[in-house]
Amino acid sequence: MQGTILVIDGVSTNRIVLKVQLTAACFQVLQADSLSAAMALMKDNRPDLVLTAMSLPDGDAADVKRALDRMQHGTGVPVIALSANNDRGTRIMALSAGIDEVLPQPVDDMILQARIRSLLRMRMQEDDLHLREDGVAAFVMAPKDAVGGQISQSDASVALVCHDLQTAHKWKARLGASVGYSLRAYNVDAIQDLMRTPVPDVIVIELNEQSAGMALRLLADLRARISTRDSVVIAVPNPADAGIAAEALDRGAHDVLHCGFQVDELALRINTQLQHQHRAEMIRNNLRDGYRAAMRDPMTGLYNRRYARPFLEQVTQDAQCAGSNFAVMVADLDHFKHINDAHGHPVGDAVLIEAARRLQAELRGCDLLARIGGEEFMLVLPNLRRDEVTTMANRLCRAINAAPFVVKGCATPLDVTISIGAIVGGQGERQLSSEELFTAADRALYEAKNAGRNQAVIKGLPQSAAA
């Protein structure tokens, strides 16, 4: 089955007709003859979409929407209302109540099926984002609220794309009287202009009899390109055409005005789609922040052990394929416990932050520096010859000991040194696992510590590098 649809209608004949249509399209259909019966059914079932009559024996479609929003597993379920009165006032009232679509009865099966497919795609995308967000939240702090916040009309831009520029400017003048968005007018063949940064937040495309084919190709192109794939696309058949509207939805339009261009309805649909876009962007930002928090050390901003180990695995594989060398280093600030004991942890934290900054400044863009615990760092340096490892180790030691650390909260500058253990892997060497490489570098670090600290020991080379 493609999904579960709950049909709510007080007229049994209507329910039967809809069940036949939807079952033929491989949907599972649940039926209820009233709002109360539907809510009772929802206690044990979670539909993917609700298809309701505008008027019910104990309420209306707006009541259905409000009841769904009050249910834990009902929020966000798309709602399509079927209205016996196909008038603009009824549609506007329903759309204003949060209903996703209003279709006239008897319903055109082509537009109904296309609208269901479109809404279910959007629902699955939102569910996927929420699943990823929940997964990140399981191992980092709870993300920021992704539901709150409203986008300001002055912050959004809307492109009006029509068969001819005259119509686009006419739509711009009529819509501009109702909304505060930045409006731009385009001809249907102005795809290069649409791609220019910043791309519009919303692209409204006219599908008229002369240019419907070109406009539909443009719609599909916009949805496929990286620069515009996050822009909202709303199609406007002009004049109204159920077949063209259905094709626009199947080609990726987020919404469609199946009754043709109407200012108040278009303004409502733009606002609704922008809110969807805004919430999705907030979730994506939460995901980025969550993954960053999971992979970064919050104090120094360096990567952590969770990120460093897979990175090392990849470097070892790349070195084997390319026949190149690489180095793994484990570095530890000397006598760091004394700094904490003598000056306090805030001073110790400041020393760690400055040490991270100095070490990072010596590295190439392809190198990795990670804080793997306490005062210990791990470095992975791809494409480094054996002689270059010694040079790099010396530079890292000098970066720390060449100048005292001036730290807020400490009356005098602090002399800080570092010990480094390194292992060289790659060409001509036995292939080691990341764990073996880390252990070998850690063992070299202890040799550097035992040799008097403030130096590096590079395993596999005949000499040690003294700082």
GROMACS .gro file of C-alpha atoms in nm:
model
  467
    1MET     CA    1   0.000   0.000   0.000
    2GLN     CA    2   0.113   0.359  -0.074
    3GLY     CA    3  -0.034   0.493   0.249
    4THR     CA    4  -0.339   0.514   0.468
    5ILE     CA    5  -0.612   0.770   0.399
    6LEU     CA    6  -0.894   0.848   0.640
    7VAL     CA    7  -1.217   0.943   0.460
    8ILE     CA    8  -1.471   1.140   0.667
    9ASP     CA    9  -1.814   1.202   0.517
   10GLY     CA   10  -2.165   1.177   0.653
   11VAL     CA   11  -2.298   1.056   0.317
   12SER     CA   12  -2.233   0.684   0.270
   13THR     CA   13  -2.244   0.707  -0.111
   14ASN     CA   14  -1.963   0.962  -0.109
   15ARG     CA   15  -1.751   0.739   0.114
   16ILE     CA   16  -1.807   0.437  -0.111
   17VAL     CA   17  -1.712   0.629  -0.427
   18LEU     CA   18  -1.395   0.765  -0.264
   19LYS     CA   19  -1.299   0.425  -0.128
   20VAL     CA   20  -1.327   0.273  -0.474
   21GLN     CA   21  -1.112   0.550  -0.625
   22LEU     CA   22  -0.845   0.534  -0.354
   23THR     CA   23  -0.831   0.156  -0.326
   24ALA     CA   24  -0.777   0.135  -0.703
   25ALA     CA   25  -0.471   0.359  -0.647
   26CYS     CA   26  -0.339   0.113  -0.383
   27PHE     CA   27  -0.420   0.322  -0.078
   28GLN     CA   28  -0.553   0.170   0.242
   29VAL     CA   29  -0.880   0.346   0.328
   30LEU     CA   30  -1.033   0.406   0.670
   31GLN     CA   31  -1.387   0.546   0.686
   32ALA     CA   32  -1.580   0.755   0.937
   33ASP     CA   33  -1.922   0.919   0.909
   34SER     CA   34  -1.857   1.201   1.158
   35LEU     CA   35  -1.587   1.398   1.335
   36SER     CA   36  -1.635   1.207   1.661
   37ALA     CA   37  -1.615   0.870   1.483
   38ALA     CA   38  -1.299   0.983   1.303
   39MET     CA   39  -1.128   1.089   1.626
   40ALA     CA   40  -1.218   0.755   1.788
   41LEU     CA   41  -1.069   0.577   1.488
   42MET     CA   42  -0.755   0.789   1.512
   43LYS     CA   43  -0.680   0.664   1.864
   44ASP     CA   44  -0.561   0.332   1.722
   45ASN     CA   45  -0.472   0.437   1.367
   46ARG     CA   46  -0.239   0.700   1.225
   47PRO     CA   47  -0.349   0.802   0.875
   48ASP     CA   48  -0.103   0.959   0.633
   49LEU     CA   49  -0.372   1.193   0.499
   50VAL     CA   50  -0.729   1.292   0.584
   51LEU     CA   51  -0.990   1.345   0.314
   52THR     CA   52  -1.298   1.508   0.466
   53ALA     CA   53  -1.626   1.659   0.352
   54MET     CA   54  -1.642   2.032   0.417
   55SER     CA   55  -1.959   1.984   0.625
   56LEU     CA   56  -2.006   1.698   0.872
   57PRO     CA   57  -2.295   1.599   1.099
   58ASP     CA   58  -2.102   1.722   1.406
   59GLY     CA   59  -1.865   1.982   1.267
   60ASP     CA   60  -1.677   2.088   0.957
   61ALA     CA   61  -1.336   2.049   0.793
   62ALA     CA   62  -1.184   2.324   1.010
   63ASP     CA   63  -1.294   2.130   1.320
   64VAL     CA   64  -1.120   1.822   1.178
   65LYS     CA   65  -0.798   2.021   1.135
   66ARG     CA   66  -0.815   2.159   1.491
   67ALA     CA   67  -0.888   1.814   1.634
   68LEU     CA   68  -0.591   1.666   1.450
   69ASP     CA   69  -0.359   1.937   1.581
   70ARG     CA   70  -0.464   1.852   1.938
   71MET     CA   71  -0.371   1.486   1.891
   72GLN     CA   72  -0.012   1.378   1.952
   73HIS     CA   73   0.016   1.184   1.626
   74GLY     CA   74  -0.221   1.406   1.429
   75THR     CA   75  -0.017   1.726   1.398
   76GLY     CA   76   0.105   1.778   1.045
   77VAL     CA   77  -0.124   1.520   0.885
   78PRO     CA   78  -0.233   1.674   0.551
   79VAL     CA   79  -0.604   1.753   0.516
   80ILE     CA   80  -0.798   1.780   0.189
   81ALA     CA   81  -1.153   1.914   0.213
   82LEU     CA   82  -1.421   1.834  -0.045
   83SER     CA   83  -1.678   2.108  -0.090
   84ALA     CA   84  -2.016   2.099  -0.260
   85ASN     CA   85  -1.988   2.475  -0.298
   86ASN     CA   86  -1.694   2.552  -0.525
   87ASP     CA   87  -1.679   2.921  -0.439
   88ARG     CA   88  -1.378   3.134  -0.355
   89GLY     CA   89  -1.506   3.234  -0.011
   90THR     CA   90  -1.534   2.873   0.104
   91ARG     CA   91  -1.182   2.791  -0.022
   92ILE     CA   92  -1.028   3.097   0.142
   93MET     CA   93  -1.196   3.023   0.474
   94ALA     CA   94  -1.074   2.661   0.467
   95LEU     CA   95  -0.720   2.749   0.359
   96SER     CA   96  -0.704   3.013   0.632
   97ALA     CA   97  -0.794   2.742   0.887
   98GLY     CA   98  -0.484   2.545   0.784
   99ILE     CA   99  -0.647   2.297   0.547
  100ASP     CA  100  -0.402   2.201   0.275
  101GLU     CA  101  -0.640   2.181  -0.019
  102VAL     CA  102  -1.005   2.236  -0.109
  103LEU     CA  103  -1.151   2.046  -0.405
  104PRO     CA  104  -1.504   2.067  -0.547
  105GLN     CA  105  -1.750   1.778  -0.549
  106PRO     CA  106  -1.789   1.571  -0.755
  107VAL     CA  107  -1.412   1.548  -0.729
  108ASP     CA  108  -1.196   1.511  -1.040
  109ASP     CA  109  -1.000   1.189  -0.984
  110MET     CA  110  -0.697   1.315  -1.175
  111ILE     CA  111  -0.644   1.626  -0.961
  112LEU     CA  112  -0.737   1.439  -0.641
  113GLN     CA  113  -0.477   1.167  -0.700
  114ALA     CA  114  -0.209   1.421  -0.796
  115ARG     CA  115  -0.282   1.634  -0.488
  116ILE     CA  116  -0.267   1.328  -0.262
  117ARG     CA  117   0.068   1.225  -0.412
  118SER     CA  118   0.205   1.577  -0.370
  119LEU     CA  119   0.096   1.611  -0.007
  120LEU     CA  120   0.222   1.264   0.083
  121ARG     CA  121   0.563   1.345  -0.068
  122MET     CA  122   0.584   1.659   0.142
  123ARG     CA  123   0.471   1.468   0.449
  124MET     CA  124   0.737   1.199   0.397
  125GLN     CA  125   1.008   1.462   0.353
  126GLU     CA  126   0.904   1.633   0.677
  127ASP     CA  127   0.891   1.299   0.861
  128ASP     CA  128   1.238   1.215   0.732
  129LEU     CA  129   1.375   1.546   0.860
  130HIS     CA  130   1.214   1.490   1.200
  131LEU     CA  131   1.358   1.136   1.220
  132ARG     CA  132   1.706   1.270   1.152
  133GLU     CA  133   1.653   1.547   1.405
  134ASP     CA  134   1.540   1.294   1.666
  135GLY     CA  135   1.846   1.081   1.590
  136VAL     CA  136   2.080   1.373   1.648
  137ALA     CA  137   1.895   1.472   1.965
  138ALA     CA  138   1.956   1.123   2.103
  139PHE     CA  139   2.327   1.196   2.149
  140VAL     CA  140   2.348   1.574   2.174
  141MET     CA  141   2.154   1.839   2.360
  142ALA     CA  142   1.793   1.898   2.253
  143PRO     CA  143   1.776   2.112   1.937
  144LYS     CA  144   1.618   2.452   1.920
  145ASP     CA  145   1.245   2.464   1.866
  146ALA     CA  146   1.185   2.404   1.498
  147VAL     CA  147   0.819   2.493   1.509
  148GLY     CA  148   0.824   2.843   1.653
  149GLY     CA  149   0.902   3.157   1.464
  150GLN     CA  150   0.728   3.318   1.170
  151ILE     CA  151   0.893   3.445   0.855
  152SER     CA  152   0.850   3.815   0.792
  153GLN     CA  153   0.698   3.918   0.460
  154SER     CA  154   0.975   4.173   0.416
  155ASP     CA  155   1.233   3.891   0.436
  156ALA     CA  156   1.094   3.683   0.147
  157SER     CA  157   1.116   3.727  -0.229
  158VAL     CA  158   0.861   3.601  -0.482
  159ALA     CA  159   0.922   3.558  -0.855
  160LEU     CA  160   0.620   3.575  -1.087
  161VAL     CA  161   0.696   3.386  -1.409
  162CYS     CA  162   0.442   3.426  -1.690
  163HIS     CA  163   0.409   3.355  -2.061
  164ASP     CA  164   0.471   3.724  -2.129
  165LEU     CA  165   0.623   4.000  -1.919
  166GLN     CA  166   0.308   4.213  -1.940
  167THR     CA  167   0.106   3.945  -1.755
  168ALA     CA  168   0.384   3.905  -1.498
  169HIS     CA  169   0.379   4.278  -1.421
  170LYS     CA  170  -0.002   4.273  -1.401
  171TRP     CA  171   0.013   3.989  -1.145
  172LYS     CA  172   0.285   4.177  -0.957
  173ALA     CA  173   0.068   4.490  -0.930
  174ARG     CA  174  -0.237   4.295  -0.810
  175LEU     CA  175  -0.045   4.077  -0.563
  176GLY     CA  176   0.164   4.369  -0.436
  177ALA     CA  177  -0.149   4.532  -0.298
  178SER     CA  178  -0.208   4.231  -0.069
  179VAL     CA  179   0.139   4.118   0.043
  180GLY     CA  180   0.462   4.276   0.159
  181TYR     CA  181   0.696   4.031  -0.013
  182SER     CA  182   0.959   4.150  -0.257
  183LEU     CA  183   0.802   4.076  -0.597
  184ARG     CA  184   0.985   4.030  -0.926
  185ALA     CA  185   0.839   3.973  -1.274
  186TYR     CA  186   0.992   3.735  -1.530
  187ASN     CA  187   0.920   3.595  -1.872
  188VAL     CA  188   0.886   3.214  -1.885
  189ASP     CA  189   1.217   3.172  -2.070
  190ALA     CA  190   1.419   3.376  -1.817
  191ILE     CA  191   1.566   3.073  -1.639
  192GLN     CA  192   1.916   3.227  -1.624
  193ASP     CA  193   1.779   3.527  -1.436
  194LEU     CA  194   1.595   3.300  -1.191
  195MET     CA  195   1.919   3.112  -1.116
  196ARG     CA  196   2.109   3.424  -1.017
  197THR     CA  197   2.190   3.468  -0.649
  198PRO     CA  198   1.993   3.533  -0.441
  199VAL     CA  199   1.735   3.296  -0.586
  200PRO     CA  200   1.369   3.370  -0.503
  201ASP     CA  201   1.212   3.204  -0.199
  202VAL     CA  202   0.894   3.141  -0.399
  203ILE     CA  203   0.853   3.098  -0.775
  204VAL     CA  204   0.498   3.130  -0.913
  205ILE     CA  205   0.471   2.988  -1.265
  206GLU     CA  206   0.184   3.056  -1.504
  207LEU     CA  207   0.076   2.755  -1.710
  208ASN     CA  208  -0.124   2.894  -1.998
  209GLU     CA  209  -0.232   2.733  -2.324
  210GLN     CA  210   0.054   2.880  -2.529
  211SER     CA  211   0.344   2.801  -2.296
  212ALA     CA  212   0.229   2.518  -2.068
  213GLY     CA  213   0.488   2.275  -2.205
  214MET     CA  214   0.777   2.518  -2.161
  215ALA     CA  215   0.654   2.619  -1.816
  216LEU     CA  216   0.623   2.257  -1.701
  217ARG     CA  217   0.979   2.188  -1.818
  218LEU     CA  218   1.094   2.498  -1.631
  219LEU     CA  219   0.913   2.377  -1.319
  220ALA     CA  220   1.087   2.038  -1.332
  221ASP     CA  221   1.421   2.207  -1.401
  222LEU     CA  222   1.388   2.439  -1.103
  223ARG     CA  223   1.306   2.148  -0.870
  224ALA     CA  224   1.611   1.954  -0.993
  225ARG     CA  225   1.878   2.227  -0.971
  226ILE     CA  226   2.083   2.272  -0.654
  227SER     CA  227   2.042   2.651  -0.654
  228THR     CA  228   1.660   2.644  -0.666
  229ARG     CA  229   1.564   2.305  -0.521
  230ASP     CA  230   1.472   2.463  -0.186
  231SER     CA  231   1.263   2.738  -0.346
  232VAL     CA  232   0.886   2.696  -0.321
  233VAL     CA  233   0.725   2.646  -0.663
  234ILE     CA  234   0.355   2.725  -0.707
  235ALA     CA  235   0.186   2.654  -1.041
  236VAL     CA  236  -0.107   2.858  -1.171
  237PRO     CA  237  -0.301   2.709  -1.468
  238ASN     CA  238  -0.439   3.009  -1.652
  239PRO     CA  239  -0.715   2.941  -1.743
  240ALA     CA  240  -0.798   2.663  -1.497
  241ASP     CA  241  -0.714   2.316  -1.626
  242ALA     CA  242  -0.728   2.006  -1.404
  243GLY     CA  243  -0.499   1.805  -1.632
  244ILE     CA  244  -0.224   2.068  -1.636
  245ALA     CA  245  -0.264   2.124  -1.260
  246ALA     CA  246  -0.220   1.751  -1.195
  247GLU     CA  247   0.088   1.734  -1.417
  248ALA     CA  248   0.240   2.035  -1.239
  249LEU     CA  249   0.200   1.861  -0.904
  250ASP     CA  250   0.354   1.540  -1.037
  251ARG     CA  251   0.650   1.737  -1.174
  252GLY     CA  252   0.727   1.870  -0.828
  253ALA     CA  253   0.519   2.184  -0.770
  254HIS     CA  254   0.466   2.240  -0.399
  255ASP     CA  255   0.121   2.385  -0.458
  256VAL     CA  256  -0.118   2.469  -0.738
  257LEU     CA  257  -0.408   2.709  -0.787
  258HIS     CA  258  -0.629   2.468  -0.979
  259CYS     CA  259  -0.899   2.738  -1.016
  260GLY     CA  260  -0.661   2.982  -1.185
  261PHE     CA  261  -0.503   3.309  -1.070
  262GLN     CA  262  -0.677   3.464  -0.767
  263VAL     CA  263  -0.492   3.716  -0.556
  264ASP     CA  264  -0.622   3.631  -0.209
  265GLU     CA  265  -0.583   3.257  -0.260
  266LEU     CA  266  -0.233   3.293  -0.403
  267ALA     CA  267  -0.131   3.515  -0.109
  268LEU     CA  268  -0.258   3.253   0.136
  269ARG     CA  269  -0.082   2.967  -0.041
  270ILE     CA  270   0.245   3.161  -0.062
  271ASN     CA  271   0.231   3.235   0.310
  272THR     CA  272   0.151   2.872   0.399
  273GLN     CA  273   0.432   2.734   0.182
  274LEU     CA  274   0.681   2.985   0.323
  275GLN     CA  275   0.595   2.871   0.675
  276HIS     CA  276   0.655   2.509   0.569
  277GLN     CA  277   0.986   2.613   0.413
  278HIS     CA  278   1.082   2.811   0.725
  279ARG     CA  279   1.016   2.518   0.959
  280ALA     CA  280   1.208   2.279   0.732
  281GLU     CA  281   1.503   2.518   0.721
  282MET     CA  282   1.504   2.545   1.101
  283ILE     CA  283   1.510   2.166   1.128
  284ARG     CA  284   1.796   2.147   0.877
  285ASN     CA  285   1.985   2.409   1.078
  286ASN     CA  286   1.923   2.207   1.394
  287LEU     CA  287   2.057   1.900   1.217
  288ARG     CA  288   2.370   2.083   1.107
  289ASP     CA  289   2.421   2.222   1.457
  290GLY     CA  290   2.354   1.882   1.610
  291TYR     CA  291   2.599   1.698   1.388
  292ARG     CA  292   2.856   1.971   1.446
  293ALA     CA  293   2.808   1.943   1.823
  294ALA     CA  294   2.844   1.566   1.802
  295MET     CA  295   3.172   1.592   1.611
  296ARG     CA  296   3.328   1.902   1.769
  297ASP     CA  297   3.489   1.978   2.100
  298PRO     CA  298   3.281   2.265   2.241
  299MET     CA  299   3.574   2.438   2.413
  300THR     CA  300   3.837   2.452   2.139
  301GLY     CA  301   3.615   2.407   1.835
  302LEU     CA  302   3.839   2.122   1.716
  303TYR     CA  303   3.705   1.790   1.598
  304ASN     CA  304   3.672   1.521   1.864
  305ARG     CA  305   3.763   1.152   1.884
  306ARG     CA  306   3.429   1.048   1.728
  307TYR     CA  307   3.525   1.230   1.408
  308ALA     CA  308   3.900   1.169   1.415
  309ARG     CA  309   3.894   0.789   1.404
  310PRO     CA  310   3.684   0.756   1.083
  311PHE     CA  311   3.894   1.035   0.927
  312LEU     CA  312   4.210   0.836   1.001
  313GLU     CA  313   4.054   0.522   0.851
  314GLN     CA  314   3.983   0.712   0.530
  315VAL     CA  315   4.335   0.857   0.514
  316THR     CA  316   4.492   0.512   0.554
  317GLN     CA  317   4.276   0.375   0.271
  318ASP     CA  318   4.356   0.670   0.043
  319ALA     CA  319   4.730   0.632   0.114
  320GLN     CA  320   4.722   0.265   0.020
  321CYS     CA  321   4.543   0.342  -0.308
  322ALA     CA  322   4.772   0.636  -0.396
  323GLY     CA  323   5.097   0.481  -0.267
  324SER     CA  324   5.163   0.782  -0.045
  325ASN     CA  325   5.273   0.833   0.315
  326PHE     CA  326   5.092   0.992   0.605
  327ALA     CA  327   5.158   1.064   0.971
  328VAL     CA  328   4.957   1.015   1.288
  329MET     CA  329   5.059   1.221   1.589
  330VAL     CA  330   4.944   1.222   1.950
  331ALA     CA  331   5.039   1.540   2.136
  332ASP     CA  332   5.008   1.619   2.506
  333LEU     CA  333   5.069   1.948   2.689
  334ASP     CA  334   5.342   1.899   2.949
  335HIS     CA  335   5.262   1.940   3.321
  336PHE     CA  336   4.912   2.061   3.241
  337LYS     CA  337   4.780   1.940   3.578
  338HIS     CA  338   5.017   2.184   3.745
  339ILE     CA  339   4.863   2.472   3.549
  340ASN     CA  340   4.514   2.375   3.662
  341ASP     CA  341   4.622   2.325   4.025
  342ALA     CA  342   4.823   2.647   4.046
  343HIS     CA  343   4.601   2.883   3.847
  344GLY     CA  344   4.255   2.723   3.830
  345HIS     CA  345   4.056   2.552   3.557
  346PRO     CA  346   3.951   2.873   3.375
  347VAL     CA  347   4.320   2.947   3.313
  348GLY     CA  348   4.372   2.585   3.208
  349ASP     CA  349   4.084   2.612   2.963
  350ALA     CA  350   4.231   2.930   2.815
  351VAL     CA  351   4.567   2.753   2.771
  352LEU     CA  352   4.395   2.467   2.586
  353ILE     CA  353   4.215   2.710   2.355
  354GLU     CA  354   4.536   2.898   2.276
  355ALA     CA  355   4.733   2.574   2.226
  356ALA     CA  356   4.467   2.454   1.981
  357ARG     CA  357   4.488   2.783   1.793
  358ARG     CA  358   4.867   2.769   1.767
  359LEU     CA  359   4.874   2.408   1.652
  360GLN     CA  360   4.600   2.465   1.394
  361ALA     CA  361   4.788   2.762   1.251
  362GLU     CA  362   5.079   2.535   1.155
  363LEU     CA  363   4.869   2.283   0.963
  364ARG     CA  364   4.763   2.255   0.601
  365GLY     CA  365   4.402   2.257   0.492
  366CYS     CA  366   4.400   1.879   0.443
  367ASP     CA  367   4.535   1.806   0.794
  368LEU     CA  368   4.319   1.715   1.093
  369LEU     CA  369   4.368   1.838   1.449
  370ALA     CA  370   4.137   1.689   1.710
  371ARG     CA  371   4.112   1.718   2.086
  372ILE     CA  372   4.069   1.361   2.208
  373GLY     CA  373   4.055   1.423   2.583
  374GLY     CA  374   4.192   1.653   2.854
  375GLU     CA  375   4.511   1.814   2.727
  376GLU     CA  376   4.566   1.549   2.457
  377PHE     CA  377   4.544   1.613   2.083
  378MET     CA  378   4.551   1.389   1.779
  379LEU     CA  379   4.682   1.495   1.439
  380VAL     CA  380   4.635   1.317   1.106
  381LEU     CA  381   4.852   1.451   0.823
  382PRO     CA  382   4.798   1.301   0.474
  383ASN     CA  383   5.055   1.305   0.191
  384LEU     CA  384   5.353   1.379   0.414
  385ARG     CA  385   5.698   1.241   0.333
  386ARG     CA  386   5.908   1.089   0.609
  387ASP     CA  387   6.147   1.385   0.623
  388GLU     CA  388   5.853   1.627   0.634
  389VAL     CA  389   5.714   1.454   0.943
  390THR     CA  390   6.022   1.554   1.143
  391THR     CA  391   5.998   1.911   1.016
  392MET     CA  392   5.630   1.932   1.105
  393ALA     CA  393   5.684   1.785   1.453
  394ASN     CA  394   5.953   2.047   1.523
  395ARG     CA  395   5.726   2.326   1.402
  396LEU     CA  396   5.443   2.210   1.628
  397CYS     CA  397   5.671   2.198   1.932
  398ARG     CA  398   5.804   2.546   1.856
  399ALA     CA  399   5.453   2.680   1.803
  400ILE     CA  400   5.382   2.599   2.168
  401ASN     CA  401   5.714   2.676   2.340
  402ALA     CA  402   5.841   2.970   2.134
  403ALA     CA  403   5.634   3.234   2.319
  404PRO     CA  404   5.477   3.231   2.667
  405PHE     CA  405   5.098   3.208   2.694
  406VAL     CA  406   4.937   3.537   2.798
  407VAL     CA  407   4.615   3.430   2.963
  408LYS     CA  408   4.341   3.638   3.120
  409GLY     CA  409   4.324   3.568   3.493
  410CYS     CA  410   4.695   3.489   3.522
  411ALA     CA  411   4.926   3.768   3.642
  412THR     CA  412   5.235   3.643   3.456
  413PRO     CA  413   5.273   3.475   3.116
  414LEU     CA  414   5.294   3.096   3.130
  415ASP     CA  415   5.567   2.887   2.975
  416VAL     CA  416   5.399   2.589   2.810
  417THR     CA  417   5.556   2.297   2.624
  418ILE     CA  418   5.425   1.997   2.440
  419SER     CA  419   5.536   1.639   2.378
  420ILE     CA  420   5.456   1.459   2.053
  421GLY     CA  421   5.459   1.098   1.946
  422ALA     CA  422   5.428   1.018   1.575
  423ILE     CA  423   5.399   0.714   1.352
  424VAL     CA  424   5.454   0.720   0.978
  425GLY     CA  425   5.238   0.493   0.766
  426GLY     CA  426   5.166   0.433   0.402
  427GLN     CA  427   5.393   0.335   0.116
  428GLY     CA  428   5.623   0.042   0.192
  429GLU     CA  429   5.475  -0.006   0.539
  430ARG     CA  430   5.254  -0.283   0.667
  431GLN     CA  431   4.895  -0.161   0.659
  432LEU     CA  432   4.785  -0.086   1.014
  433SER     CA  433   4.438  -0.025   1.148
  434SER     CA  434   4.351   0.316   1.289
  435GLU     CA  435   4.361   0.166   1.639
  436GLU     CA  436   4.709   0.023   1.581
  437LEU     CA  437   4.833   0.354   1.441
  438PHE     CA  438   4.692   0.546   1.736
  439THR     CA  439   4.845   0.301   1.984
  440ALA     CA  440   5.185   0.325   1.815
  441ALA     CA  441   5.173   0.707   1.818
  442ASP     CA  442   5.064   0.704   2.182
  443ARG     CA  443   5.356   0.474   2.266
  444ALA     CA  444   5.592   0.718   2.092
  445LEU     CA  445   5.440   0.999   2.298
  446TYR     CA  446   5.533   0.819   2.620
  447GLU     CA  447   5.888   0.783   2.490
  448ALA     CA  448   5.898   1.160   2.436
  449LYS     CA  449   5.765   1.216   2.789
  450ASN     CA  450   6.018   0.977   2.940
  451ALA     CA  451   6.300   1.140   2.742
  452GLY     CA  452   6.236   1.472   2.918
  453ARG     CA  453   5.926   1.618   2.747
  454ASN     CA  454   5.920   1.921   2.515
  455GLN     CA  455   6.015   1.705   2.217
  456ALA     CA  456   5.880   1.465   1.957
  457VAL     CA  457   5.957   1.102   1.886
  458ILE     CA  458   5.882   0.974   1.536
  459LYS     CA  459   5.863   0.597   1.514
  460GLY     CA  460   6.009   0.440   1.208
  461LEU     CA  461   6.273   0.712   1.170
  462PRO     CA  462   6.628   0.666   1.301
  463GLN     CA  463   6.635   0.983   1.504
  464SER     CA  464   6.410   1.180   1.742
  465ALA     CA  465   6.314   1.536   1.676
  466ALA     CA  466   6.410   1.762   1.965
  467ALA     CA  467   6.232   2.090   1.988
   0.00000   0.00000   0.00000
